[in-house]
């Protein structure tokens, strides 16, 4: 059967499936934006008082600067933790399906773990894990 023998009905059906995806994408973007930008200002209470407009810091008057510079090592350490934490989550599905994956799965996981160790060695050499 030729693609165009049915008078283009298959083509219309093909584009209809993408139409639903497009509509869901548009609704998924417009609903939160509409709720935040249109309904939010209309529904929220508007009763500012001087007490409500002050900075709140544990019930006491704020002192010092609000912005404090942290050492970049804190951020690097946190990023490494997140990266290794997320990557370690890939070990559980592999362990569950280990019997069905066979030797291929084992080799792939050894490569994955090798890359993890390589990243750890790199961070160690760059002294990201050392505190001063």
Tab-separated table of C-alpha atoms in Angstrom:
chain	number	residue	atom	x	y	z
A	1	UNK	CA	0.000	0.000	0.000
A	2	UNK	CA	1.344	3.361	-0.987
A	3	UNK	CA	1.522	6.106	1.627
A	4	UNK	CA	-0.672	8.426	-0.441
A	5	UNK	CA	-3.282	5.818	-1.561
A	6	UNK	CA	-5.625	6.609	1.336
A	7	UNK	CA	-5.918	10.242	0.288
A	8	UNK	CA	-3.495	11.558	2.885
A	9	UNK	CA	-5.446	10.262	5.892
A	10	UNK	CA	-2.300	8.649	7.290
A	11	UNK	CA	-0.485	11.951	7.016
A	12	UNK	CA	-3.301	13.792	8.811
A	13	UNK	CA	-3.320	11.157	11.548
A	14	UNK	CA	0.447	11.518	11.835
A	15	UNK	CA	0.238	15.294	12.345
A	16	UNK	CA	-2.733	14.966	14.709
A	17	UNK	CA	-0.571	13.033	17.151
A	18	UNK	CA	1.936	15.898	17.151
A	19	UNK	CA	-0.894	18.402	17.537
A	20	UNK	CA	-1.810	16.880	20.908
A	21	UNK	CA	1.810	17.044	22.041
A	22	UNK	CA	1.987	20.693	20.987
A	23	UNK	CA	-1.266	21.495	22.817
A	24	UNK	CA	-0.019	19.863	26.017
A	25	UNK	CA	3.240	21.786	25.727
A	26	UNK	CA	1.402	25.090	25.283
A	27	UNK	CA	-0.966	24.359	28.178
A	28	UNK	CA	1.924	23.204	30.344
A	29	UNK	CA	3.624	26.549	29.789
A	30	UNK	CA	0.607	28.857	29.886
A	31	UNK	CA	-1.138	27.481	32.980
A	32	UNK	CA	1.699	28.147	35.460
A	33	UNK	CA	2.527	31.479	33.856
A	34	UNK	CA	-1.119	32.499	33.935
A	35	UNK	CA	-1.517	31.388	37.535
A	36	UNK	CA	1.559	33.300	38.666
A	37	UNK	CA	1.171	36.466	36.635
A	38	UNK	CA	-2.602	36.872	36.335
A	39	UNK	CA	-4.276	35.074	39.219
A	40	UNK	CA	-1.549	35.731	41.772
A	41	UNK	CA	-1.833	39.524	41.843
A	42	UNK	CA	-5.630	39.300	41.793
A	43	UNK	CA	-6.004	36.847	44.672
A	44	UNK	CA	-3.213	37.717	47.084
A	45	UNK	CA	-3.909	40.041	50.001
A	46	UNK	CA	-2.573	43.565	49.599
A	47	UNK	CA	-2.066	44.841	53.137
A	48	UNK	CA	1.556	46.034	53.517
A	49	UNK	CA	2.447	47.434	56.922
A	50	UNK	CA	5.834	48.716	58.095
A	51	UNK	CA	6.331	45.541	60.120
A	52	UNK	CA	5.650	43.366	57.114
A	53	UNK	CA	8.087	45.321	54.949
A	54	UNK	CA	11.050	44.920	57.336
A	55	UNK	CA	13.642	42.228	56.960
A	56	UNK	CA	12.959	39.243	59.187
A	57	UNK	CA	15.942	37.544	60.772
A	58	UNK	CA	14.993	35.181	63.604
A	59	UNK	CA	12.923	37.810	65.366
A	60	UNK	CA	15.812	40.236	65.915
A	61	UNK	CA	16.944	43.293	64.030
A	62	UNK	CA	19.207	42.368	61.108
A	63	UNK	CA	22.868	43.282	61.365
A	64	UNK	CA	25.801	43.084	58.961
A	65	UNK	CA	25.728	42.344	55.264
A	66	UNK	CA	23.184	39.923	53.876
A	67	UNK	CA	25.583	38.674	51.200
A	68	UNK	CA	28.547	36.704	52.471
A	69	UNK	CA	31.247	35.381	50.181
A	70	UNK	CA	31.893	31.685	50.567
A	71	UNK	CA	34.961	29.854	49.450
A	72	UNK	CA	34.494	28.260	46.031
A	73	UNK	CA	35.579	24.918	47.519
A	74	UNK	CA	32.184	24.596	49.230
A	75	UNK	CA	30.466	24.759	45.859
A	76	UNK	CA	32.904	22.370	44.208
A	77	UNK	CA	32.502	19.901	47.046
A	78	UNK	CA	28.701	20.165	46.828
A	79	UNK	CA	28.762	19.680	43.050
A	80	UNK	CA	30.954	16.629	43.430
A	81	UNK	CA	28.580	15.206	46.016
A	82	UNK	CA	25.578	15.736	43.745
A	83	UNK	CA	27.387	14.262	40.741
A	84	UNK	CA	28.534	11.154	42.605
A	85	UNK	CA	25.189	10.775	44.361
A	86	UNK	CA	23.279	10.844	41.079
A	87	UNK	CA	25.758	8.561	39.372
A	88	UNK	CA	25.639	6.039	42.195
A	89	UNK	CA	21.861	5.858	41.704
A	90	UNK	CA	22.591	4.157	38.383
A	91	UNK	CA	24.109	1.208	40.238
A	92	UNK	CA	20.785	0.000	41.654
A	93	UNK	CA	19.006	-0.677	38.322
A	94	UNK	CA	22.168	-2.328	37.056
A	95	UNK	CA	22.329	-4.582	40.119
A	96	UNK	CA	18.666	-5.537	39.733
A	97	UNK	CA	19.072	-6.513	36.065
A	98	UNK	CA	22.590	-7.905	36.377
A	99	UNK	CA	21.577	-11.497	35.498
A	100	UNK	CA	19.888	-10.496	32.251
A	101	UNK	CA	22.678	-8.123	31.147
A	102	UNK	CA	25.468	-10.655	31.328
A	103	UNK	CA	29.067	-9.856	30.415
A	104	UNK	CA	28.085	-6.799	28.356
A	105	UNK	CA	26.449	-5.172	31.379
A	106	UNK	CA	29.457	-5.954	33.550
A	107	UNK	CA	31.882	-4.376	31.079
A	108	UNK	CA	29.676	-1.303	30.701
A	109	UNK	CA	29.461	-0.875	34.480
A	110	UNK	CA	33.231	-1.284	34.835
A	111	UNK	CA	33.691	1.500	32.278
A	112	UNK	CA	31.178	3.649	34.177
A	113	UNK	CA	32.900	3.037	37.509
A	114	UNK	CA	36.269	3.705	35.868
A	115	UNK	CA	35.032	7.124	34.772
A	116	UNK	CA	33.801	7.794	38.313
A	117	UNK	CA	37.192	6.872	39.745
A	118	UNK	CA	38.896	9.019	37.098
A	119	UNK	CA	36.768	12.001	38.157
A	120	UNK	CA	37.569	11.355	41.807
A	121	UNK	CA	41.308	11.160	41.080
A	122	UNK	CA	41.087	14.404	39.088
A	123	UNK	CA	39.332	16.151	41.971
A	124	UNK	CA	41.881	14.747	44.403
A	125	UNK	CA	44.789	16.007	42.277
A	126	UNK	CA	43.155	19.461	42.042
A	127	UNK	CA	42.864	19.395	45.871
A	128	UNK	CA	39.113	19.968	45.829
A	129	UNK	CA	38.659	17.558	48.734
A	130	UNK	CA	41.135	19.322	51.043
A	131	UNK	CA	39.969	21.861	53.632
A	132	UNK	CA	42.173	24.710	54.756
